[in-house]
Coordinates of N, CA and C in Angstrom, one line a residue:
M1 N -9.9 -3.7 21.6 CA -9.2 -2.5 21.1 C -8.2 -2.9 20.0
L2 N -7.5 -4.0 20.2 CA -6.5 -4.4 19.2 C -7.2 -4.7 17.9
L3 N -8.4 -5.4 18.0 CA -9.1 -5.7 16.7 C -9.5 -4.5 16.0
W4 N -9.9 -3.4 16.7 CA -10.2 -2.2 16.1 C -9.0 -1.6 15.4
I5 N -7.8 -1.6 16.1 CA -6.6 -1.1 15.5 C -6.2 -1.8 14.2
I6 N -6.3 -3.2 14.3 CA -6.0 -4.0 13.1 C -7.0 -3.7 12.0
G7 N -8.3 -3.6 12.4 CA -9.2 -3.3 11.3 C -9.0 -2.0 10.6
F8 N -8.7 -1.0 11.4 CA -8.3 0.3 10.8 C -7.1 0.2 9.9
S9 N -6.1 -0.5 10.4 CA -4.8 -0.7 9.7 C -5.1 -1.4 8.4
L10 N -5.9 -2.4 8.4 CA -6.3 -3.1 7.2 C -7.0 -2.2 6.2
L11 N -7.9 -1.4 6.7 CA -8.6 -0.5 5.7 C -7.6 0.5 5.1
G12 N -6.7 1.0 5.9 CA -5.6 1.9 5.3 C -4.7 1.1 4.4
S13 N -4.4 -0.2 4.7 CA -3.5 -0.9 3.8 C -4.1 -1.2 2.5
V14 N -5.5 -1.3 2.4 CA -6.1 -1.5 1.1 C -5.7 -0.4 0.1
G15 N -5.9 0.8 0.6 CA -5.5 2.0 -0.2 C -4.0 2.1 -0.4
A16 N -3.2 1.7 0.6 CA -1.7 1.8 0.5 C -1.2 0.7 -0.6
V17 N -1.8 -0.5 -0.5 CA -1.4 -1.5 -1.4 C -1.8 -1.2 -2.8
A18 N -3.0 -0.7 -3.0 CA -3.5 -0.3 -4.4 C -2.7 0.9 -4.9
G19 N -2.5 1.8 -4.0 CA -1.8 3.0 -4.3 C -0.3 2.7 -4.7
A20 N 0.3 1.9 -4.0 CA 1.7 1.5 -4.3 C 1.8 0.9 -5.7
A21 N 0.8 0.1 -6.1 CA 0.8 -0.6 -7.4 C 0.5 0.4 -8.5
F22 N -0.6 1.2 -8.4 CA -1.0 2.1 -9.5 C -0.2 3.4 -9.5
L23 N 0.2 3.9 -8.4 CA 0.9 5.2 -8.4 C 2.4 5.1 -8.4
G24 N 2.9 3.9 -8.0 CA 4.4 3.8 -7.9 C 5.0 2.7 -8.9
M25 N 4.6 1.5 -8.7 CA 5.2 0.4 -9.4 C 5.0 0.4 -10.9
I26 N 3.7 0.5 -11.3 CA 3.3 0.5 -12.7 C 3.9 1.7 -13.4
P27 N 3.7 2.9 -12.9 CA 4.3 4.1 -13.6 C 5.8 4.0 -13.8
A28 N 6.5 3.4 -12.7 CA 7.9 3.3 -12.8 C 8.3 2.3 -13.9
G29 N 7.5 1.2 -14.0 CA 7.8 0.2 -15.0 C 7.6 0.7 -16.4
L30 N 6.5 1.5 -16.5 CA 6.2 2.1 -17.9 C 7.3 3.0 -18.4
K31 N 8.1 3.6 -17.4 CA 9.2 4.5 -17.8 C 10.4 3.7 -18.3
L32 N 10.4 2.4 -18.0 CA 11.6 1.5 -18.3 C 11.4 0.5 -19.4
A33 N 10.1 0.3 -19.8 CA 9.8 -0.8 -20.7 C 8.5 -0.4 -21.5
P34 N 8.3 -1.0 -22.7 CA 7.1 -0.7 -23.5 C 5.8 -1.0 -22.6
A35 N 4.8 -0.2 -22.9 CA 3.6 -0.3 -22.1 C 2.9 -1.7 -22.3
F36 N 2.9 -2.3 -23.5 CA 2.3 -3.6 -23.7 C 3.1 -4.6 -22.9
A37 N 4.4 -4.6 -22.9 CA 5.2 -5.6 -22.1 C 4.9 -5.5 -20.6
V38 N 4.8 -4.2 -20.1 CA 4.6 -4.1 -18.7 C 3.1 -4.5 -18.3
T39 N 2.1 -4.0 -19.0 CA 0.8 -4.4 -18.7 C 0.5 -5.9 -18.9
S40 N 1.1 -6.5 -19.9 CA 1.0 -7.9 -20.1 C 1.6 -8.7 -18.9
T41 N 2.7 -8.2 -18.4 CA 3.3 -8.8 -17.3 C 2.4 -8.7 -16.0
V42 N 1.8 -7.5 -15.9 CA 0.9 -7.3 -14.7 C -0.3 -8.4 -14.8
L43 N -0.8 -8.5 -16.0 CA -2.0 -9.4 -16.2 C -1.5 -10.9 -16.0
A44 N -0.3 -11.2 -16.5 CA 0.2 -12.6 -16.3 C 0.5 -12.8 -14.8
G45 N 0.9 -11.8 -14.1 CA 1.2 -11.9 -12.7 C -0.1 -12.1 -11.9
M46 N -1.2 -11.5 -12.3 CA -2.4 -11.7 -11.6 C -2.9 -13.1 -11.7
V47 N -2.7 -13.7 -12.9 CA -3.1 -15.1 -13.2 C -2.2 -16.0 -12.3
L48 N -0.9 -15.7 -12.3 CA 0.0 -16.4 -11.5 C -0.3 -16.4 -10.0
F49 N -0.7 -15.3 -9.5 CA -1.1 -15.2 -8.1 C -2.4 -15.9 -7.8
F50 N -3.3 -15.9 -8.8 CA -4.6 -16.6 -8.6 C -4.3 -18.1 -8.5
V51 N -3.4 -18.6 -9.3 CA -3.0 -20.0 -9.2 C -2.3 -20.3 -7.9
L52 N -1.4 -19.4 -7.6 CA -0.6 -19.6 -6.3 C -1.5 -19.6 -5.1
E53 N -2.5 -18.7 -5.1 CA -3.4 -18.7 -4.0 C -4.2 -20.0 -3.9
K54 N -4.6 -20.5 -5.1 CA -5.3 -21.8 -5.1 C -4.5 -22.9 -4.5
L55 N -3.2 -22.9 -4.8 CA -2.3 -23.9 -4.3 C -2.1 -23.7 -2.8
V56 N -2.0 -22.5 -2.3 CA -1.9 -22.3 -0.9 C -3.1 -22.7 -0.2
L57 N -4.3 -22.4 -0.7 CA -5.6 -22.9 -0.1 C -5.7 -24.4 -0.1
W58 N -5.2 -25.0 -1.3 CA -5.3 -26.5 -1.4 C -4.5 -27.1 -0.3
R59 N -3.3 -26.6 0.0 CA -2.4 -27.2 1.0 C -3.0 -27.2 2.4
H60 N -3.9 -26.2 2.6 CA -4.5 -26.0 3.9 C -5.9 -26.7 4.1
C61 N -6.5 -27.0 2.9 CA -7.8 -27.5 2.9 C -7.8 -28.9 2.2
H62 N -8.2 -29.9 3.0 CA -8.1 -31.3 2.4 C -9.5 -31.8 2.2
D63 N -10.6 -31.0 2.4 CA -11.9 -31.5 2.1 C -12.5 -30.7 1.0
S64 N -13.6 -31.2 0.3 CA -14.2 -30.5 -0.8 C -14.7 -29.2 -0.3
E65 N -15.2 -29.1 0.9 CA -15.7 -27.9 1.5 C -15.0 -27.6 2.8
C66 N -14.4 -26.4 2.9 CA -13.7 -26.1 4.1 C -13.8 -24.6 4.4
E67 N -13.4 -24.2 5.6 CA -13.4 -22.8 6.0 C -12.3 -22.1 5.2
V68 N -12.7 -21.0 4.7 CA -11.7 -20.2 3.8 C -10.6 -19.7 4.7
H69 N -9.4 -20.0 4.3 CA -8.2 -19.4 5.0 C -7.6 -18.3 4.2
G70 N -7.5 -17.1 4.7 CA -7.0 -16.0 3.9 C -5.6 -16.4 3.2
G71 N -5.5 -16.2 1.9 CA -4.3 -16.5 1.2 C -3.4 -15.2 1.1
A72 N -3.9 -14.1 1.7 CA -3.2 -12.9 1.5 C -1.8 -12.9 2.2
G73 N -1.7 -13.6 3.3 CA -0.4 -13.6 4.0 C 0.8 -14.0 3.2
P74 N 0.8 -15.2 2.6 CA 1.9 -15.6 1.8 C 2.1 -14.7 0.6
L75 N 1.0 -14.3 0.0 CA 1.1 -13.4 -1.2 C 1.7 -12.0 -0.9
I76 N 1.3 -11.5 0.3 CA 1.8 -10.2 0.6 C 3.3 -10.3 0.9
L77 N 3.8 -11.4 1.5 CA 5.2 -11.6 1.7 C 6.0 -11.7 0.4
I78 N 5.4 -12.4 -0.6 CA 6.1 -12.6 -1.9 C 6.1 -11.2 -2.6
G79 N 5.0 -10.5 -2.6 CA 4.9 -9.2 -3.3 C 5.8 -8.2 -2.6
D80 N 5.8 -8.2 -1.3 CA 6.7 -7.3 -0.6 C 8.1 -7.6 -0.8
A81 N 8.5 -8.9 -0.9 CA 9.9 -9.2 -1.1 C 10.3 -8.7 -2.5
F82 N 9.4 -8.9 -3.5 CA 9.7 -8.4 -4.9 C 10.0 -6.8 -4.8
H83 N 9.0 -6.2 -4.1 CA 9.1 -4.7 -4.0 C 10.4 -4.3 -3.3
N84 N 10.7 -5.0 -2.2 CA 11.9 -4.6 -1.5 C 13.2 -4.9 -2.2
F85 N 13.2 -6.0 -3.0 CA 14.3 -6.3 -3.9 C 14.5 -5.2 -4.9
V86 N 13.4 -4.7 -5.5 CA 13.5 -3.6 -6.4 C 14.0 -2.3 -5.7
D87 N 13.5 -2.1 -4.5 CA 14.0 -0.9 -3.7 C 15.5 -1.0 -3.6
G88 N 16.0 -2.2 -3.4 CA 17.5 -2.4 -3.3 C 18.2 -2.0 -4.6
V89 N 17.6 -2.5 -5.7 CA 18.1 -2.1 -7.0 C 18.1 -0.6 -7.2
V90 N 17.0 0.0 -6.9 CA 16.9 1.5 -7.1 C 18.0 2.2 -6.2
I91 N 18.1 1.8 -4.9 CA 19.1 2.4 -4.1 C 20.5 2.3 -4.6
A92 N 20.8 1.1 -5.0 CA 22.2 0.8 -5.5 C 22.4 1.7 -6.8
A93 N 21.5 1.6 -7.7 CA 21.6 2.4 -9.0 C 21.8 3.9 -8.7
T94 N 21.0 4.4 -7.8 CA 21.1 5.9 -7.6 C 22.4 6.2 -6.9
F95 N 22.9 5.4 -6.0 CA 24.2 5.7 -5.3 C 25.3 5.6 -6.3
L96 N 25.2 4.7 -7.3 CA 26.2 4.6 -8.4 C 26.2 5.8 -9.3
T97 N 25.0 6.5 -9.3 CA 24.9 7.7 -10.1 C 25.5 8.9 -9.4
S98 N 25.1 9.1 -8.1 CA 25.7 10.1 -7.3 C 25.2 9.8 -5.8
I99 N 26.1 10.2 -4.9 CA 25.8 10.0 -3.5 C 24.6 10.8 -3.0
P100 N 24.4 12.1 -3.4 CA 23.2 12.8 -3.0 C 21.9 12.2 -3.5
L101 N 22.0 11.8 -4.8 CA 20.8 11.1 -5.3 C 20.5 9.8 -4.6
G102 N 21.5 9.1 -4.2 CA 21.3 7.8 -3.5 C 20.7 8.1 -2.1
I103 N 21.2 9.1 -1.4 CA 20.6 9.4 -0.1 C 19.2 9.8 -0.2
A104 N 18.9 10.7 -1.2 CA 17.5 11.1 -1.5 C 16.6 9.9 -1.8
A105 N 17.1 9.0 -2.6 CA 16.3 7.8 -3.0 C 16.1 6.9 -1.7
S106 N 17.1 6.8 -0.9 CA 17.0 5.9 0.3 C 16.0 6.5 1.2
L107 N 16.0 7.8 1.4 CA 15.0 8.4 2.3 C 13.6 8.2 1.8
A108 N 13.4 8.3 0.5 CA 12.1 8.2 -0.2 C 11.6 6.7 0.0
V109 N 12.5 5.8 -0.1 CA 12.2 4.4 0.1 C 11.7 4.1 1.5
I110 N 12.5 4.6 2.5 CA 12.1 4.4 3.9 C 10.7 5.1 4.1
A111 N 10.5 6.3 3.6 CA 9.3 7.0 3.9 C 8.1 6.2 3.3
H112 N 8.1 5.7 2.1 CA 6.9 5.0 1.6 C 6.8 3.6 2.0
E113 N 7.9 3.0 2.6 CA 7.8 1.7 3.1 C 7.1 1.6 4.5
I114 N 7.3 2.7 5.3 CA 6.7 2.6 6.7 C 5.2 2.3 6.7
P115 N 4.4 3.1 6.0 CA 2.9 2.7 6.0 C 2.6 1.4 5.4
Q116 N 3.4 1.0 4.4 CA 3.2 -0.3 3.7 C 3.5 -1.4 4.6
E117 N 4.6 -1.4 5.3 CA 5.0 -2.5 6.2 C 4.1 -2.6 7.4
V118 N 3.5 -1.5 7.9 CA 2.5 -1.5 8.9 C 1.3 -2.2 8.4
G119 N 0.9 -1.9 7.2 CA -0.3 -2.6 6.6 C 0.0 -4.0 6.4
D120 N 1.2 -4.4 5.9 CA 1.5 -5.8 5.7 C 1.5 -6.6 7.1
F121 N 2.0 -6.0 8.1 CA 2.0 -6.6 9.4 C 0.5 -6.9 9.9
A122 N -0.4 -5.9 9.7 CA -1.8 -6.0 10.0 C -2.4 -7.1 9.2
I123 N -2.1 -7.2 7.9 CA -2.6 -8.3 7.1 C -2.2 -9.7 7.6
L124 N -0.9 -9.8 8.0 CA -0.4 -11.1 8.5 C -1.2 -11.5 9.8
L125 N -1.4 -10.5 10.7 CA -2.1 -10.8 11.9 C -3.5 -11.2 11.6
D126 N -4.2 -10.5 10.6 CA -5.5 -10.9 10.2 C -5.6 -12.2 9.6
N127 N -4.5 -12.7 9.0 CA -4.5 -14.1 8.4 C -4.1 -15.2 9.4
G128 N -4.0 -14.9 10.7 CA -3.8 -15.9 11.7 C -2.4 -16.0 12.1
Y129 N -1.5 -15.2 11.7 CA -0.1 -15.2 12.1 C 0.0 -14.6 13.5
G130 N 0.8 -15.2 14.4 CA 1.1 -14.6 15.7 C 2.0 -13.4 15.5
R131 N 2.0 -12.5 16.5 CA 2.7 -11.3 16.4 C 4.2 -11.5 16.1
T132 N 4.8 -12.5 16.9 CA 6.3 -12.7 16.7 C 6.5 -13.3 15.3
N133 N 5.7 -14.3 14.9 CA 5.9 -14.9 13.6 C 5.7 -13.8 12.5
A134 N 4.7 -13.0 12.6 CA 4.4 -11.9 11.6 C 5.6 -11.0 11.5
L135 N 6.1 -10.6 12.7 CA 7.3 -9.7 12.7 C 8.5 -10.3 12.1
V136 N 8.8 -11.6 12.4 CA 9.9 -12.3 11.8 C 9.8 -12.4 10.3
L137 N 8.6 -12.9 9.8 CA 8.4 -13.0 8.4 C 8.5 -11.7 7.6
N138 N 7.9 -10.7 8.2 CA 7.9 -9.3 7.6 C 9.4 -8.8 7.5
S139 N 10.2 -9.2 8.6 CA 11.6 -8.7 8.6 C 12.4 -9.5 7.5
F140 N 12.1 -10.8 7.3 CA 12.8 -11.5 6.2 C 12.4 -10.9 4.9
S141 N 11.1 -10.6 4.7 CA 10.7 -10.0 3.4 C 11.4 -8.6 3.2
A142 N 11.5 -7.8 4.3 CA 12.1 -6.5 4.1 C 13.6 -6.7 3.8
A143 N 14.2 -7.8 4.3 CA 15.7 -8.0 4.1 C 16.0 -8.3 2.6
A144 N 15.0 -8.5 1.7 CA 15.2 -8.7 0.3 C 15.8 -7.4 -0.3
T145 N 15.8 -6.3 0.4 CA 16.4 -5.1 -0.1 C 17.9 -5.3 -0.3
L146 N 18.6 -6.0 0.6 CA 20.0 -6.2 0.6 C 20.5 -7.0 -0.7
P147 N 19.9 -8.2 -1.0 CA 20.3 -8.9 -2.2 C 20.0 -8.1 -3.5
G148 N 18.9 -7.3 -3.5 CA 18.6 -6.5 -4.6 C 19.7 -5.4 -4.8
A149 N 20.2 -4.8 -3.7 CA 21.3 -3.8 -3.9 C 22.6 -4.5 -4.3
V150 N 22.9 -5.7 -3.8 CA 24.1 -6.4 -4.2 C 24.1 -6.8 -5.6
V151 N 23.0 -7.3 -6.1 CA 22.9 -7.8 -7.5 C 23.0 -6.5 -8.4
A152 N 22.3 -5.5 -8.0 CA 22.3 -4.3 -8.9 C 23.7 -3.7 -8.9
Y153 N 24.5 -3.7 -7.8 CA 25.8 -3.2 -7.8 C 26.8 -3.9 -8.7
F154 N 26.7 -5.2 -8.7 CA 27.7 -6.0 -9.4 C 27.2 -6.4 -10.9
W155 N 25.9 -6.4 -11.1 CA 25.4 -6.8 -12.4 C 24.3 -5.8 -12.8
L156 N 24.7 -4.5 -12.8 CA 23.7 -3.5 -13.0 C 23.0 -3.5 -14.4
G157 N 23.9 -3.8 -15.4 CA 23.3 -3.9 -16.8 C 22.2 -4.9 -16.9
E158 N 22.5 -6.1 -16.5 CA 21.5 -7.2 -16.6 C 20.3 -6.9 -15.7
T159 N 20.5 -6.4 -14.5 CA 19.4 -6.2 -13.6 C 18.5 -5.1 -14.0
R160 N 19.0 -4.1 -14.6 CA 18.2 -2.9 -15.0 C 17.1 -3.4 -16.0
G161 N 17.5 -4.3 -16.9 CA 16.6 -4.8 -17.9 C 15.4 -5.5 -17.3
A162 N 15.6 -6.2 -16.1 CA 14.6 -6.9 -15.5 C 13.7 -6.1 -14.5
V163 N 14.2 -4.9 -14.1 CA 13.5 -4.1 -13.2 C 12.0 -3.8 -13.5
P164 N 11.7 -3.4 -14.7 CA 10.3 -3.1 -15.0 C 9.4 -4.3 -14.9
Y165 N 9.9 -5.5 -15.1 CA 9.1 -6.7 -15.1 C 8.9 -7.2 -13.6
I166 N 10.0 -7.0 -12.8 CA 9.9 -7.2 -11.4 C 8.8 -6.3 -10.8
L167 N 8.9 -5.0 -11.2 CA 7.9 -4.0 -10.7 C 6.5 -4.5 -11.1
A168 N 6.3 -4.9 -12.4 CA 5.0 -5.3 -12.9 C 4.4 -6.5 -12.1
I169 N 5.3 -7.5 -11.8 CA 4.8 -8.7 -11.1 C 4.5 -8.3 -9.7
S170 N 5.3 -7.4 -9.1 CA 5.0 -7.0 -7.7 C 3.7 -6.2 -7.7
A171 N 3.4 -5.3 -8.7 CA 2.2 -4.6 -8.8 C 1.0 -5.6 -8.9
A172 N 1.2 -6.6 -9.7 CA 0.1 -7.6 -9.9 C -0.3 -8.2 -8.6
S173 N 0.7 -8.6 -7.8 CA 0.4 -9.2 -6.5 C -0.3 -8.3 -5.6
F174 N 0.0 -7.0 -5.6 CA -0.7 -6.1 -4.7 C -2.1 -5.8 -5.2
I175 N -2.3 -5.7 -6.5 CA -3.6 -5.5 -7.1 C -4.5 -6.7 -6.7
Y176 N -3.9 -7.9 -6.9 CA -4.7 -9.1 -6.6 C -5.1 -9.2 -5.2
I177 N -4.2 -8.9 -4.3 CA -4.4 -8.9 -2.9 C -5.5 -7.9 -2.5
A178 N -5.4 -6.7 -3.0 CA -6.5 -5.7 -2.7 C -7.8 -6.1 -3.2
A179 N -7.9 -6.6 -4.5 CA -9.2 -6.9 -5.1 C -9.8 -8.2 -4.7
A180 N -9.0 -9.2 -4.4 CA -9.5 -10.6 -4.2 C -9.6 -10.9 -2.7
D181 N -8.7 -10.3 -1.9 CA -8.6 -10.7 -0.5 C -9.0 -9.7 0.5
L182 N -8.8 -8.4 0.2 CA -9.0 -7.4 1.2 C -10.4 -6.6 1.0
I183 N -10.6 -6.2 -0.2 CA -11.8 -5.4 -0.5 C -13.1 -6.2 -0.2
P184 N -13.2 -7.5 -0.6 CA -14.4 -8.2 -0.3 C -14.8 -8.2 1.2
G185 N -13.8 -8.2 2.1 CA -14.1 -8.2 3.5 C -14.7 -6.9 4.0
L186 N -14.5 -5.8 3.2 CA -15.1 -4.5 3.6 C -16.6 -4.5 3.4
H187 N -17.1 -5.4 2.6 CA -18.6 -5.3 2.3 C -19.4 -6.1 3.4
R188 N -18.7 -6.6 4.4 CA -19.5 -7.3 5.5 C -20.3 -6.3 6.3
R189 N -19.7 -5.1 6.5 CA -20.5 -4.1 7.2 C -21.0 -3.1 6.3
V190 N -22.3 -3.0 6.2 CA -22.9 -2.2 5.1 C -23.7 -0.9 5.6
T191 N -23.5 -0.6 6.9 CA -24.2 0.6 7.4 C -23.5 1.8 6.8
A192 N -24.3 2.9 6.8 CA -23.8 4.1 6.2 C -22.5 4.6 6.9
A193 N -22.6 4.6 8.3 CA -21.4 5.1 9.0 C -20.2 4.2 8.8
A194 N -20.4 2.9 8.8 CA -19.2 2.0 8.5 C -18.7 2.2 7.1
S195 N -19.5 2.3 6.2 CA -19.1 2.5 4.8 C -18.3 3.8 4.7
L196 N -18.8 4.9 5.3 CA -18.0 6.2 5.3 C -16.7 6.0 5.9
R197 N -16.6 5.4 7.1 CA -15.3 5.2 7.7 C -14.3 4.4 6.8
Q198 N -14.9 3.3 6.1 CA -14.1 2.5 5.2 C -13.5 3.4 4.1
L199 N -14.4 4.2 3.5 CA -14.0 5.0 2.4 C -12.9 6.0 2.8
L200 N -13.1 6.7 4.0 CA -12.1 7.6 4.4 C -10.8 7.0 4.7
L201 N -10.8 5.8 5.3 CA -9.5 5.2 5.6 C -8.9 4.6 4.3
L202 N -9.7 4.2 3.4 CA -9.1 3.7 2.1 C -8.5 4.9 1.4
L203 N -9.1 6.0 1.3 CA -8.6 7.2 0.7 C -7.3 7.7 1.4
A204 N -7.3 7.5 2.8 CA -6.2 7.9 3.5 C -4.9 7.1 3.2
G205 N -5.2 5.8 3.0 CA -4.1 4.9 2.5 C -3.5 5.3 1.2
I206 N -4.5 5.6 0.2 CA -4.0 6.0 -1.1 C -3.3 7.3 -1.0
A207 N -3.8 8.3 -0.2 CA -3.2 9.6 -0.1 C -1.8 9.5 0.5
T208 N -1.6 8.6 1.4 CA -0.3 8.5 2.0 C 0.7 8.1 1.0
I209 N 0.4 7.1 0.2 CA 1.3 6.6 -0.9 C 1.5 7.7 -1.9
A210 N 0.4 8.4 -2.3 CA 0.5 9.5 -3.3 C 1.4 10.6 -2.8
I211 N 1.3 11.0 -1.6 CA 2.2 12.0 -1.1 C 3.6 11.7 -1.2
F212 N 4.0 10.4 -0.8 CA 5.4 10.0 -0.9 C 5.9 9.8 -2.3
H213 N 5.0 9.5 -3.2 CA 5.4 9.4 -4.6 C 5.4 10.7 -5.4
R214 N 4.8 11.7 -4.9 CA 4.8 13.0 -5.6 C 6.2 13.5 -5.9
G215 N 7.1 13.3 -5.0 CA 8.5 13.7 -5.2 C 9.3 12.8 -5.9
G216 N 8.7 11.6 -6.3 CA 9.5 10.5 -7.0 C 9.6 10.7 -8.5

């Protein structure tokens, strides 16, 4: 039963991860910096995470041929830390603008983080992390919100200039994870019923993120 729950969560997380990148991070970055700069950073970020995943795999595989170990775990933590750091920047910036706006932004961040963190937890479990270890690591990643808020509060001018590029790199990590690590696993079951379930859960993940970003 747990494997079924994790499998469904992973399917939903594919849509949530891709939705967060394409519906949230990239559009927000494009509002703050030139399109070429943002999209170039996304592309460079995907190359960076390709290299990083190779390094992670190399550390765990010492033979020329080895069993593939999912590299999505470390990458999801890095990408989520970037995202949570930016959330902290956004929360601090909005509170400095007005308290009502800050409260609204904080509620929006909490709302869109819930399905994403559940998906991240499922990904960590799928990549061999124990429940306690996955929970602790996910909590550390979520704690990146605090330094983001502190940095934004004291050095808002410098930090705001970096926000679109942090968003772009974070989006790159999520796109890479969805395309390279998660989606290929969905093709292992090719029956019509399995494919339909996959599609519906993928769309549900995207829709969840889209609903939360409509008001943003």
